[in-house]
Each structure stands twice: as C-alpha cells, then as structure tokens.
Amino acid sequence: MAEIGGIRCGCRGVPGGNFFHPGGFSLKSCFLEQQRTRRNRNFFRNVSIVPSFKRGRLITKWSSVAANSPIFSMDAREKSRSFVLVSSRHKKVPVYVMMPIDTFGIDSSGCPIIKRLKALTVSLKALKLAGVHGVAVEVWWGIVERFCPLEFKWSLYDELFRLISEAGLKLHVALCFHSNMHLFRGKGGVSLPLWIREIGDVNKDIYYRDKNGFSNNDYLTLGVDQLPLFGGRTAVQCYEDLMLSFSKNFEPYFGNLIEEISIGLGPSGELRYPAHPLGDGRWTFPGIGEFQCHDKYMMEDLMAVASQEGKPQWGSRDLPNAGCYNSFPSGVPFFEEGHDSFLSDYGRFFLEWYSGKLICHADAILAKAADVLRRRQEEEKSSVMLVAKIGGIYWWYKTSSHPAELTAGYYNTAFRDGYDPLASVLSRHGAALHIPCLDMADSETPEKYLCSPEGLLRQIHDVSKKRTIQVTGRNTSERYDVMGLRQIRENCMQPPNGETVRSFTFFRMNEKIFRVENWNNFVPFVRQMSADV
C-alpha cells in the first residue's frame, strides 16, 4: 500500500492487487508575496520575481498577459542553478528503498521510539547484500519538534542514521511537514507537532477546508505561510527553523551518508492540495476531488486579489458547478466548455490564483532549503541533491479539463502546460523533480476513466528537459511481479526524452519484500538497475 504520496484507487495492476496513487502555456502571474519576513540570517536571500506588488499582495494583469509568458524571467545564467550535478545522463540508476511506514511509534509516555530495532538492522543488511544503494527515511516534524516550539529532538534519527551507515547504505532524507495519521485509521501514525495541534484546536482555519467546511489537519494551509500564528513565527519560518536545525545536527553526513534531501511541500510531502482525501470516506477513485481553499486565510487572499483585479465579486463566491469529491467530469459544468467553465474569464482567474499559491509556496520553501544546502556545501565541498515531490494525478488526464489535476492545484489542461511553471521554480533553486507512477502503464488502468500515467510521465519528462532539471521517482503501487518491475526499469532507463532518471525509490520496505517469491524478483531488478545501460 502506498502510504506517503499515495491515493488509493481501483486500478488493477497485478492479479489480486490494487494500484495506489499519491497524491499560451505557463502561468501569467506568480501571486508571490513581496514582503517576505526578514530574519537575522544573512546567508538567506529572497528570489527576485517579475510581477509588481502592493502591501504584500500581487497586482496581476492576467487578462493582458500573453498565454505563453513565463512565470519568472529566465536568462541563460538563471536557467539552471543546480549545484549538485550538471548532467542527468547516468549509466546506472541508484535504488533506494523507503523505510517501513511504522518505523516509529509512540510509547506509553507519549514519546516517539524506533520500533523493532533488531529486525530493522537485519533488514538493512539484507538490502545491502541485494545491491540496494540506500534507504529513504522520513524525518517527521511531529517527532523532532513534537512537544514545544524550537525544542528539536534528534536522538532517534542519530540512532537510525548510525544503523544505516553501519549497514553500508546511503540516505535519501525526506523532511516531512505533514501528518500520516489518516493512514492508520486513528490507531497510530505521526501527527503534526502537539503544540501545532493545540493551536489548531482553537483555530481550525490553520488547516485546509473544503466548501462544506470539513478541515484536513494533515498539513497547514498555504494561507498561513506568511502569518505569525505559531508563537510569533509564520509557517514558512517553522519549516525553515527545522531545516536549519537538521542541517546543523547532521552536517557531517552531508555528501557522504546523506545524498538526497526532499523537502515536504504539502500532504504526503507532495506539492499539491489535499483534494483527494484518504481515510474518511469523502473521496474514492476516480472522483475528480474538490478545491481546498475555504479556510478564512485563503478566502481573504482570494478576495484581496479579486479586488485588485477590479472583480471583487470573484472573491466572494463559491466556485460554481464544480461538482464534489466523487463526481465524474461529464455533467459538471465547470469542467466542460461552457459558461463559467474552466475556460471562462472567471475560471482562468480562479485557477491561476489557486495554482499560483501552490507555486509560490514551493518557491518560498525551496529558496530557504537551497540556501541552507548551498552554504553547507560551499563550506564542506560536499554535494547533496535537493528534491521536490509532486503527485501523480493521472486519472481523467485524457479529458480537456484534467479535473483531478485542477483540484489538486496543477493548472494543467489540454490547452495549458501546468507543470512547466513548477519546473521553472525547481530550476531556479537547483532542485530535482521527484515523480511517482514509474511502475504504471496505460494498459493497466481503466480505459473508461481516461487515465494516462504514460502521458503524464511524458509531459513531465519534457518540461524537465526544457528546464534542465533532474528527475527522480518512485513506484506508486506495491509491485513485486516481473511485469511491474520491468515497467519500472523501462521508465527509469528509457524515459521518453532518452535520459535516465537520477535515482529511484522503491515504495516501500515491509514484510512482503522479503517473501521468497518477491525477493527472487526484487534482487535481479536491483542488480539490473545498477548495471551499465
């Protein structure tokens, strides 16, 4: 089961198994706040951007900008700031294996612990013998800064990283600013920090809300990114402080043990809205999902931007006729080509604002992360690859409106490339793009739901090549069968643009991987990935 970055669906993969899923052409405006909070850290810098601002809000002129105008000014010097690797052409694809979903637990006193240490040690040694390059470890905000603001506890990760190092494996670290409790049906998991949850008990608008008022406490809403609601800190400052503490504590590991660091940008660590919520029965595959912007802070921002456009009525209305979580696009007016649809003036305005908030969220956090890593690497002469994850929303991909992608925050339609603006931001910060679905083929998805994981991967590879960014990836479902592993290998080593992915993360370690019939397929797969192409 795909727990992180996974959205359960009913696509049939191998017999008896299900797939699980994460999660003019560029933006006309960025919607990025100019007045970033200036803090006493001289090595951080803000990113210059194109649009003009007033009182911290973007003044856009979307209706007068050409449809293919770039989100950022990108001259030759800016086009790629990768400080890690200059080429994505590799003869081998390193394989990481993600740690078990229940690696961490909570003891009777409420403190986090590492579970089954002896079994974990044996498992790590087995992976090394199989030829696995490294493991992917989630570093949870809800564990490290669990009880009090700015009190970071790294002892569990000190112990875990030592075990991994002793096993001879490398590390992909995923800094997780989300919760995974919904995956455990209330019987476990890692929540957001307890002190954050206390604030949320009083002010539920720090979380995403849908049009019916249901909140999602897996990740803080983008509306609080620049609001000092957390003991005087903004959400972005909270993320920044954890990144700084992590960097300070594990600096000696950078470039030798730790090779990749992905930065959590949303639910399941992916840059997206929680438009397809798991665990509470609101959504099931292949529903289009719902827009997640009805907390008061997001609505205040929408109203302000609409007023700046001279259309205040656009900021005070619900999105008309956009269906519900489990709607199909046919019969839903917003996702068809009529009045008040996604092609209308209002539809374009709303979708640019909605996706623009997401892009600016990534820009703000990746700017902090890139500067932290760059400073450390310049001092230590070591390299760590910065990574950003996106969701693989491939159902209804063959429609004109791509509704499931729109609700998730990807303004990608048959008339507009919604992934190019994301790739542009990653390029500016030297980050690689981590994508799911590398195990999937169109032939294994239900034709009637107009799915195309292959089309999605092709589009993402194209924009990655255009923006000169590297690609890493993972599987979406648990695949141990020969056909599924072959599909992964082909997507990694022979993607549409002819360049191998930088690395692959197998999703994820559990008891199934060590079953004889699965292990006998997995070990040759790893060795084939490690062989010269």
Coordinates of C-alpha atoms in Angstrom, one line a residue:
M1 CA 0.0 0.0 0.0
A2 CA 1.3 3.4 -0.9
E3 CA 1.2 5.4 2.3
I4 CA 3.2 8.5 1.5
G5 CA 2.3 10.3 -1.6
G6 CA -0.4 7.7 -2.3
I7 CA -4.1 7.9 -3.2
R8 CA -6.0 4.7 -3.2
C9 CA -7.7 3.9 -6.5
G10 CA -9.3 0.9 -8.1
C11 CA -6.9 0.4 -11.0
R12 CA -6.0 -3.2 -11.4
G13 CA -2.3 -4.0 -11.5
V14 CA -1.2 -7.5 -10.8
P15 CA -3.8 -10.1 -10.1
G16 CA -5.3 -9.6 -6.7
G17 CA -3.6 -6.2 -6.3
N18 CA -4.6 -2.6 -6.5
F19 CA -2.8 0.5 -7.6
F20 CA -2.4 3.3 -5.1
H21 CA -1.8 6.9 -6.1
P22 CA -0.2 9.8 -4.5
G23 CA -1.3 12.4 -4.1
G24 CA -0.2 30.3 -24.1
F25 CA 1.1 27.5 -21.5
S26 CA 2.8 28.8 -18.4
L27 CA 1.4 31.0 -15.6
K28 CA 0.5 34.5 -16.4
S29 CA 1.3 35.7 -12.9
C30 CA 3.0 34.3 -9.8
F31 CA 1.0 35.6 -6.9
L32 CA 4.1 35.7 -4.7
E33 CA 4.1 38.0 -1.7
Q34 CA 6.9 40.6 -1.9
Q35 CA 7.1 41.2 1.8
R36 CA 8.8 38.1 3.0
T37 CA 9.6 38.3 6.7
R38 CA 13.3 39.3 7.0
R39 CA 15.1 37.4 9.7
N40 CA 18.6 37.8 11.2
R41 CA 20.2 35.2 8.9
N42 CA 22.5 37.0 6.5
F43 CA 23.1 34.0 4.3
F44 CA 19.4 33.8 3.2
R45 CA 18.3 35.8 0.2
N46 CA 15.0 36.5 -1.5
V47 CA 14.3 35.5 -5.1
S48 CA 13.6 38.3 -7.5
I49 CA 10.3 37.9 -9.4
V50 CA 8.6 39.6 -12.3
P51 CA 5.2 40.9 -11.1
S52 CA 4.7 44.0 -9.1
F53 CA 3.2 44.1 -5.6
K54 CA 1.4 46.3 -3.2
R55 CA 1.1 45.9 0.6
G56 CA 2.4 42.3 0.3
R57 CA -0.1 41.2 -2.3
L58 CA 0.4 40.6 -6.0
I59 CA -1.1 43.0 -8.5
T60 CA -1.8 40.9 -11.5
K61 CA -2.9 41.7 -15.0
W62 CA -3.7 38.2 -16.2
S63 CA -6.1 39.2 -18.9
S64 CA -3.5 41.3 -20.7
V65 CA -0.5 38.9 -20.5
A66 CA 0.3 36.6 -23.4
A67 CA -0.7 33.0 -22.6
N68 CA 2.9 31.8 -23.0
S69 CA 4.6 34.4 -20.8
P70 CA 7.0 32.9 -18.3
I71 CA 6.4 33.0 -14.6
F72 CA 10.0 34.1 -14.0
S73 CA 12.5 35.9 -16.1
M74 CA 14.8 33.1 -17.1
D75 CA 18.0 34.2 -18.8
A76 CA 20.8 31.7 -19.7
R77 CA 22.5 32.2 -16.3
E78 CA 19.3 31.5 -14.4
K79 CA 18.1 28.6 -16.4
S80 CA 19.6 26.0 -14.1
R81 CA 21.2 26.7 -10.7
S82 CA 21.9 23.1 -10.0
F83 CA 24.9 23.0 -7.7
V84 CA 24.9 19.2 -7.5
L85 CA 25.2 17.6 -10.9
V86 CA 25.5 19.1 -14.3
S87 CA 24.0 16.3 -16.3
S88 CA 21.2 13.9 -15.8
R89 CA 22.7 11.3 -18.0
H90 CA 23.7 8.3 -15.9
K91 CA 24.8 4.8 -16.8
K92 CA 23.2 3.4 -13.6
V93 CA 20.1 4.2 -11.5
P94 CA 20.7 4.0 -7.8
V95 CA 17.9 2.3 -6.0
Y96 CA 16.7 3.5 -2.6
V97 CA 14.1 1.6 -0.5
M98 CA 11.8 3.7 1.6
M99 CA 11.7 2.7 5.3
P100 CA 8.6 1.0 6.7
I101 CA 5.6 3.2 7.4
D102 CA 5.6 2.1 11.0
T103 CA 9.3 2.7 11.7
F104 CA 8.4 5.0 14.5
G105 CA 5.9 4.5 17.3
I106 CA 4.8 6.3 20.4
D107 CA 5.5 4.7 23.8
S108 CA 3.3 4.7 26.9
S109 CA 4.7 8.1 28.0
G110 CA 3.8 9.7 24.6
C111 CA 7.4 9.8 23.4
P112 CA 8.5 8.6 19.9
I113 CA 10.5 5.4 19.6
I114 CA 12.1 3.3 16.9
K115 CA 10.2 0.0 16.6
R116 CA 11.7 -3.4 16.1
L117 CA 15.4 -2.3 16.1
K118 CA 16.8 -5.8 15.7
A119 CA 14.6 -6.8 12.8
L120 CA 15.3 -3.4 11.2
T121 CA 19.1 -4.0 11.5
V122 CA 18.8 -7.4 9.8
S123 CA 16.6 -5.9 7.0
L124 CA 19.1 -3.2 6.3
K125 CA 21.9 -5.7 5.9
A126 CA 19.8 -7.8 3.6
L127 CA 19.1 -4.8 1.4
K128 CA 22.8 -4.0 1.2
L129 CA 23.6 -7.6 0.1
A130 CA 20.9 -7.3 -2.6
G131 CA 22.7 -4.4 -4.1
V132 CA 20.4 -1.6 -2.9
H133 CA 22.2 1.8 -2.9
G134 CA 20.4 3.4 0.1
V135 CA 17.2 3.9 2.1
A136 CA 14.7 6.8 2.2
V137 CA 13.9 8.0 5.7
E138 CA 11.1 10.3 6.6
V139 CA 12.2 12.9 9.2
W140 CA 8.9 13.9 10.8
W141 CA 8.2 17.4 12.1
G142 CA 5.8 15.8 14.5
I143 CA 8.6 13.8 16.1
V144 CA 11.5 16.2 16.0
E145 CA 9.7 19.3 17.3
R146 CA 6.9 17.4 19.0
F147 CA 6.2 19.0 22.3
C148 CA 7.4 22.6 22.3
P149 CA 8.3 25.2 19.7
L150 CA 12.0 25.3 18.8
E151 CA 12.9 22.3 21.0
F152 CA 14.3 19.9 18.5
K153 CA 15.0 16.3 19.5
W154 CA 17.3 14.4 17.1
S155 CA 18.2 11.4 19.2
L156 CA 16.0 8.9 17.3
Y157 CA 17.5 10.0 14.0
D158 CA 21.0 9.9 15.3
E159 CA 20.4 6.3 16.2
L160 CA 18.7 5.4 12.9
F161 CA 21.3 7.1 10.7
R162 CA 24.0 5.3 12.6
L163 CA 22.4 1.9 11.8
I164 CA 22.0 2.8 8.2
S165 CA 25.7 3.9 8.0
E166 CA 26.9 0.7 9.6
A167 CA 24.9 -1.3 7.1
G168 CA 26.9 0.5 4.3
L169 CA 23.8 2.2 2.8
K170 CA 23.3 5.8 1.7
L171 CA 20.4 8.1 2.7
H172 CA 17.6 9.9 1.0
V173 CA 16.1 12.1 3.7
A174 CA 12.6 13.3 3.4
L175 CA 11.8 16.3 5.6
C176 CA 8.1 15.8 6.4
F177 CA 6.0 18.7 7.5
H178 CA 2.8 16.7 7.2
S179 CA 0.9 14.0 9.2
N180 CA 0.3 10.4 8.2
M181 CA -2.3 9.6 10.8
H182 CA -5.1 9.2 8.3
L183 CA -3.3 6.1 7.0
F184 CA -3.7 4.3 10.4
R185 CA -7.4 4.9 10.8
G186 CA -6.8 6.5 14.2
K187 CA -4.6 3.7 15.6
G188 CA -1.2 5.2 15.1
G189 CA 0.9 7.3 12.8
V190 CA 2.7 10.6 13.3
S191 CA 0.7 13.8 13.8
L192 CA 1.8 17.3 13.3
P193 CA 3.6 18.6 16.4
L194 CA 1.4 18.6 19.5
W195 CA 1.9 22.3 20.0
I196 CA 0.6 22.9 16.5
R197 CA -2.4 20.7 17.1
E198 CA -3.2 22.8 20.2
I199 CA -3.3 25.9 18.1
G200 CA -5.4 24.1 15.6
D201 CA -7.9 23.1 18.3
V202 CA -8.6 26.8 18.9
N203 CA -8.2 28.0 15.3
K204 CA -9.2 25.3 12.7
D205 CA -8.5 27.7 9.9
I206 CA -4.8 26.9 10.1
Y207 CA -5.8 23.8 8.1
Y208 CA -7.2 23.3 4.7
R209 CA -11.0 23.4 4.4
D210 CA -13.3 22.3 1.6
K211 CA -16.5 24.0 0.5
N212 CA -18.6 22.2 3.2
G213 CA -16.3 23.3 6.0
F214 CA -14.5 19.9 6.5
S215 CA -10.9 20.5 7.6
N216 CA -7.9 18.4 6.8
N217 CA -5.2 18.5 9.6
D218 CA -2.5 16.7 7.6
Y219 CA -0.8 19.9 6.6
L220 CA -1.1 23.6 7.3
T221 CA -3.0 25.6 4.7
L222 CA -1.0 27.8 2.4
G223 CA -2.9 30.7 3.8
V224 CA -0.8 30.8 6.9
D225 CA 2.6 30.7 5.2
Q226 CA 3.3 34.3 6.0
L227 CA 1.2 34.8 9.1
P228 CA 2.8 34.7 12.6
L229 CA 0.3 32.4 14.2
F230 CA 2.7 29.9 15.7
G231 CA 4.3 31.5 18.7
G232 CA 5.2 34.6 16.7
R233 CA 6.5 32.6 13.7
T234 CA 5.0 32.1 10.3
A235 CA 4.5 28.6 8.9
V236 CA 7.4 29.1 6.5
Q237 CA 9.6 30.2 9.4
C238 CA 8.7 27.0 11.2
Y239 CA 9.8 24.9 8.3
E240 CA 12.9 27.0 7.9
D241 CA 13.9 26.5 11.6
L242 CA 13.6 22.7 11.3
M243 CA 15.7 22.7 8.1
L244 CA 18.4 24.8 9.9
S245 CA 18.4 22.6 12.9
F246 CA 18.6 19.4 10.8
S247 CA 21.5 20.9 8.8
K248 CA 23.4 21.9 11.9
N249 CA 22.9 18.5 13.6
F250 CA 23.7 16.3 10.6
E251 CA 26.2 18.4 8.7
P252 CA 29.0 15.8 8.9
Y253 CA 26.8 13.4 7.0
F254 CA 26.1 15.7 4.0
G255 CA 27.6 14.4 0.8
N256 CA 28.8 11.1 2.2
L257 CA 25.9 9.3 4.0
I258 CA 23.1 11.8 3.0
E259 CA 23.0 12.1 -0.8
E260 CA 19.5 13.4 -1.3
I261 CA 17.1 15.6 0.7
S262 CA 13.5 16.1 -0.3
I263 CA 11.6 19.0 1.2
G264 CA 7.9 18.4 2.2
L265 CA 5.7 20.8 0.4
G266 CA 2.2 19.5 1.2
P267 CA 0.1 16.5 2.0
S268 CA 2.1 13.3 1.7
G269 CA 5.2 15.5 1.2
E270 CA 4.0 16.5 -2.3
L271 CA 3.4 19.9 -3.7
R272 CA -0.4 19.7 -4.0
Y273 CA -3.7 20.4 -2.2
P274 CA -5.4 17.5 -0.3
A275 CA -8.2 17.4 -3.0
H276 CA -8.5 13.6 -2.8
P277 CA -8.6 12.9 1.0
L278 CA -8.0 9.3 2.2
G279 CA -9.3 7.6 5.2
D280 CA -12.5 9.5 5.9
G281 CA -14.8 8.3 3.1
R282 CA -15.1 11.6 1.3
W283 CA -13.2 10.5 -1.8
T284 CA -12.8 7.3 -3.8
F285 CA -11.1 6.7 -7.1
P286 CA -11.8 8.0 -9.8
G287 CA -13.5 11.1 -8.3
I288 CA -12.4 14.5 -9.5
G289 CA -11.9 15.8 -6.0
E290 CA -12.7 19.2 -4.6
F291 CA -10.9 22.5 -4.4
Q292 CA -9.3 23.1 -0.9
C293 CA -9.3 26.9 -0.3
H294 CA -12.2 27.6 2.1
D295 CA -10.2 28.4 5.2
K296 CA -10.6 32.0 6.1
Y297 CA -7.0 32.9 5.3
M298 CA -7.1 31.6 1.8
M299 CA -10.5 33.2 1.2
E300 CA -9.2 36.6 2.4
D301 CA -6.3 36.3 0.0
L302 CA -8.7 35.4 -2.9
M303 CA -10.9 38.4 -2.1
A304 CA -8.0 40.7 -2.0
V305 CA -6.6 39.5 -5.3
A306 CA -10.1 39.7 -6.9
S307 CA -10.5 43.3 -5.7
Q308 CA -7.1 44.2 -7.2
E309 CA -8.4 42.8 -10.5
G310 CA -11.4 45.0 -10.3
K311 CA -13.6 42.0 -9.8
P312 CA -14.5 41.8 -6.1
Q313 CA -17.4 39.6 -6.8
W314 CA -15.0 36.9 -7.9
G315 CA -13.5 36.7 -4.5
S316 CA -16.8 36.3 -2.5
R317 CA -18.4 33.5 -4.4
D318 CA -18.1 29.7 -4.3
L319 CA -16.7 28.1 -7.4
P320 CA -19.9 27.5 -9.5
N321 CA -20.9 24.0 -10.5
A322 CA -17.6 22.3 -9.8
G323 CA -19.1 19.0 -8.5
C324 CA -18.0 17.1 -5.5
Y325 CA -15.3 14.7 -4.5
N326 CA -16.7 11.7 -6.3
S327 CA -18.1 13.4 -9.4
F328 CA -17.1 12.4 -12.9
P329 CA -16.2 15.4 -15.2
S330 CA -19.1 14.8 -17.6
G331 CA -22.1 16.7 -16.4
V332 CA -20.1 19.0 -14.2
P333 CA -20.3 22.5 -15.9
F334 CA -17.0 23.9 -14.6
F335 CA -15.1 21.1 -16.2
E336 CA -16.9 21.4 -19.5
E337 CA -16.5 24.1 -22.1
G338 CA -19.5 26.3 -21.4
H339 CA -20.4 29.5 -19.4
D340 CA -18.5 29.8 -16.1
S341 CA -16.3 26.8 -17.1
F342 CA -12.5 26.5 -16.6
L343 CA -12.2 28.4 -19.9
S344 CA -14.1 31.4 -18.8
D345 CA -12.5 34.6 -17.6
Y346 CA -13.5 33.8 -14.0
G347 CA -12.3 30.2 -14.4
R348 CA -8.9 31.3 -15.6
F349 CA -8.6 33.8 -12.8
F350 CA -9.5 31.3 -10.1
L351 CA -7.3 28.6 -11.4
E352 CA -4.3 30.9 -11.8
W353 CA -4.8 32.1 -8.2
Y354 CA -5.3 28.6 -6.8
S355 CA -2.3 27.1 -8.6
G356 CA -0.2 30.2 -8.1
K357 CA -0.5 30.0 -4.4
L358 CA 0.9 26.5 -4.6
I359 CA 3.8 27.5 -6.8
C360 CA 4.7 30.4 -4.5
H361 CA 4.6 28.1 -1.5
A362 CA 7.2 25.9 -3.2
D363 CA 9.3 28.9 -4.2
A364 CA 9.4 30.3 -0.6
I365 CA 10.4 27.0 1.0
L366 CA 12.8 25.8 -1.7
A367 CA 14.6 29.1 -1.5
K368 CA 15.3 28.6 2.2
A369 CA 16.3 24.9 1.7
A370 CA 18.6 25.7 -1.3
D371 CA 20.4 28.4 0.6
V372 CA 20.9 26.1 3.6
L373 CA 22.4 23.4 1.5
R374 CA 24.4 25.8 -0.7
R375 CA 26.0 27.3 2.4
R376 CA 26.9 23.9 3.8
Q377 CA 28.2 22.6 0.5
E378 CA 30.4 25.7 -0.1
E379 CA 32.0 25.2 3.3
E380 CA 32.3 21.5 3.2
K381 CA 32.9 20.9 -0.5
S382 CA 30.2 18.2 -0.4
S383 CA 27.1 17.8 -2.5
V384 CA 23.6 16.9 -1.6
M385 CA 20.7 16.8 -4.1
L386 CA 17.7 18.9 -3.3
V387 CA 14.4 17.2 -4.3
A388 CA 10.8 18.3 -4.5
K389 CA 7.9 15.8 -4.9
I390 CA 4.7 16.2 -6.9
G391 CA 1.7 13.9 -7.1
G392 CA 0.8 11.6 -10.0
I393 CA -2.7 12.6 -10.8
Y394 CA -3.3 10.7 -14.0
W395 CA -7.0 9.9 -14.0
W396 CA -9.1 12.0 -16.4
Y397 CA -5.8 13.0 -18.0
K398 CA -7.2 12.4 -21.4
T399 CA -10.0 15.0 -20.9
S400 CA -9.8 18.6 -22.0
S401 CA -10.0 20.0 -18.5
H402 CA -7.9 17.5 -16.5
P403 CA -10.3 18.0 -13.5
A404 CA -8.5 15.8 -10.9
E405 CA -5.3 17.8 -11.6
L406 CA -7.0 21.1 -11.3
T407 CA -8.5 20.4 -7.9
A408 CA -5.0 19.2 -6.8
G409 CA -3.6 22.5 -7.8
Y410 CA -2.0 21.6 -11.1
Y411 CA -3.4 24.1 -13.7
N412 CA -2.8 21.6 -16.5
T413 CA -5.3 21.2 -19.3
A414 CA -5.4 20.3 -22.9
F415 CA -4.7 24.0 -23.6
R416 CA -2.1 24.8 -21.0
D417 CA 1.0 23.1 -19.6
G418 CA 0.6 23.3 -15.9
Y419 CA 3.9 21.6 -15.0
D420 CA 6.2 24.0 -16.7
P421 CA 5.8 26.7 -14.0
L422 CA 6.6 24.1 -11.3
A423 CA 9.7 23.0 -13.2
S424 CA 10.7 26.7 -13.6
V425 CA 10.7 27.2 -9.9
L426 CA 12.7 24.0 -9.3
S427 CA 15.2 25.1 -11.9
R428 CA 15.8 28.4 -10.1
H429 CA 16.7 26.6 -6.9
G430 CA 18.7 23.7 -8.4
A431 CA 16.1 21.1 -7.2
A432 CA 15.3 17.8 -8.8
L433 CA 11.7 16.7 -9.5
H434 CA 10.5 13.5 -7.8
I435 CA 7.6 11.9 -9.6
P436 CA 5.5 8.8 -8.9
C437 CA 3.9 6.3 -11.3
L438 CA 7.1 4.8 -12.7
D439 CA 5.5 1.4 -12.4
M440 CA 2.4 2.2 -14.4
A441 CA 1.3 1.7 -17.9
D442 CA -1.8 3.0 -19.6
S443 CA -2.8 -0.6 -20.4
E444 CA -3.1 -1.4 -16.7
T445 CA -5.6 1.5 -16.0
P446 CA -9.3 1.6 -16.6
E447 CA -9.9 3.0 -20.1
K448 CA -13.3 4.4 -19.1
Y449 CA -11.7 6.8 -16.6
L450 CA -9.5 8.3 -19.4
C451 CA -6.3 7.6 -17.4
S452 CA -2.8 8.1 -18.8
P453 CA 0.1 7.7 -16.5
E454 CA 2.3 7.4 -19.5
G455 CA 1.1 10.7 -20.9
L456 CA 1.7 12.4 -17.6
L457 CA 5.2 11.0 -17.3
R458 CA 5.9 12.0 -20.9
Q459 CA 4.8 15.6 -20.2
I460 CA 6.8 15.8 -17.0
H461 CA 9.9 14.5 -18.7
D462 CA 9.5 17.0 -21.5
V463 CA 9.3 20.0 -19.1
S464 CA 12.1 18.7 -17.0
K465 CA 14.4 18.5 -20.1
K466 CA 13.2 22.0 -21.1
R467 CA 14.1 23.5 -17.7
T468 CA 17.3 21.5 -17.3
I469 CA 16.3 19.8 -14.1
Q470 CA 16.9 16.3 -13.0
V471 CA 14.2 13.7 -12.4
T472 CA 14.0 11.1 -9.6
G473 CA 11.0 8.9 -9.0
R474 CA 9.2 6.0 -7.3
N475 CA 6.6 3.4 -7.9
T476 CA 3.0 4.1 -6.9
S477 CA 1.8 0.6 -6.1
E478 CA 3.5 -2.3 -4.4
R479 CA 5.0 -4.2 -7.4
Y480 CA 7.0 -7.4 -7.0
D481 CA 5.9 -9.1 -10.1
V482 CA 8.2 -9.3 -13.1
M483 CA 6.0 -7.2 -15.3
G484 CA 5.7 -4.4 -12.8
L485 CA 9.5 -4.3 -12.1
R486 CA 10.2 -4.4 -15.9
Q487 CA 7.9 -1.4 -16.3
I488 CA 9.8 0.5 -13.6
R489 CA 13.1 -0.3 -15.2
E490 CA 11.9 0.9 -18.6
N491 CA 10.5 4.1 -17.2
C492 CA 13.8 4.8 -15.3
M493 CA 16.3 3.9 -18.0
Q494 CA 14.4 4.6 -21.2
P495 CA 12.1 7.5 -20.5
P496 CA 10.5 9.5 -23.3
N497 CA 13.3 12.0 -23.5
G498 CA 16.0 9.4 -23.6
E499 CA 17.7 10.3 -20.3
T500 CA 17.8 8.0 -17.3
V501 CA 16.3 9.2 -14.0
R502 CA 18.8 10.3 -11.4
S503 CA 17.6 7.8 -8.8
F504 CA 14.7 5.5 -8.0
T505 CA 13.0 4.9 -4.6
F506 CA 11.2 1.6 -4.1
F507 CA 8.0 2.2 -2.3
R508 CA 8.4 0.7 0.4
M509 CA 10.1 -1.8 2.8
N510 CA 7.7 -4.2 4.6
E511 CA 7.5 -7.9 5.3
K512 CA 6.2 -8.6 1.7
I513 CA 9.5 -7.6 0.1
F514 CA 11.3 -10.3 1.9
R515 CA 9.0 -13.1 0.9
V516 CA 10.8 -15.7 -1.2
E517 CA 8.8 -15.2 -4.3
N518 CA 9.0 -11.4 -4.1
W519 CA 12.7 -11.3 -3.1
N520 CA 13.6 -13.6 -6.0
N521 CA 12.2 -10.9 -8.4
F522 CA 13.4 -7.9 -6.4
V523 CA 17.1 -8.8 -6.2
P524 CA 17.6 -9.2 -10.0
F525 CA 15.7 -5.9 -10.5
V526 CA 18.0 -4.0 -8.2
R527 CA 21.1 -5.5 -9.9
Q528 CA 19.8 -4.7 -13.4
M529 CA 19.2 -1.1 -12.3
S530 CA 22.7 -0.9 -11.0
A531 CA 24.3 -2.4 -14.2
D532 CA 25.6 -0.2 -17.0
V533 CA 23.0 0.7 -19.6

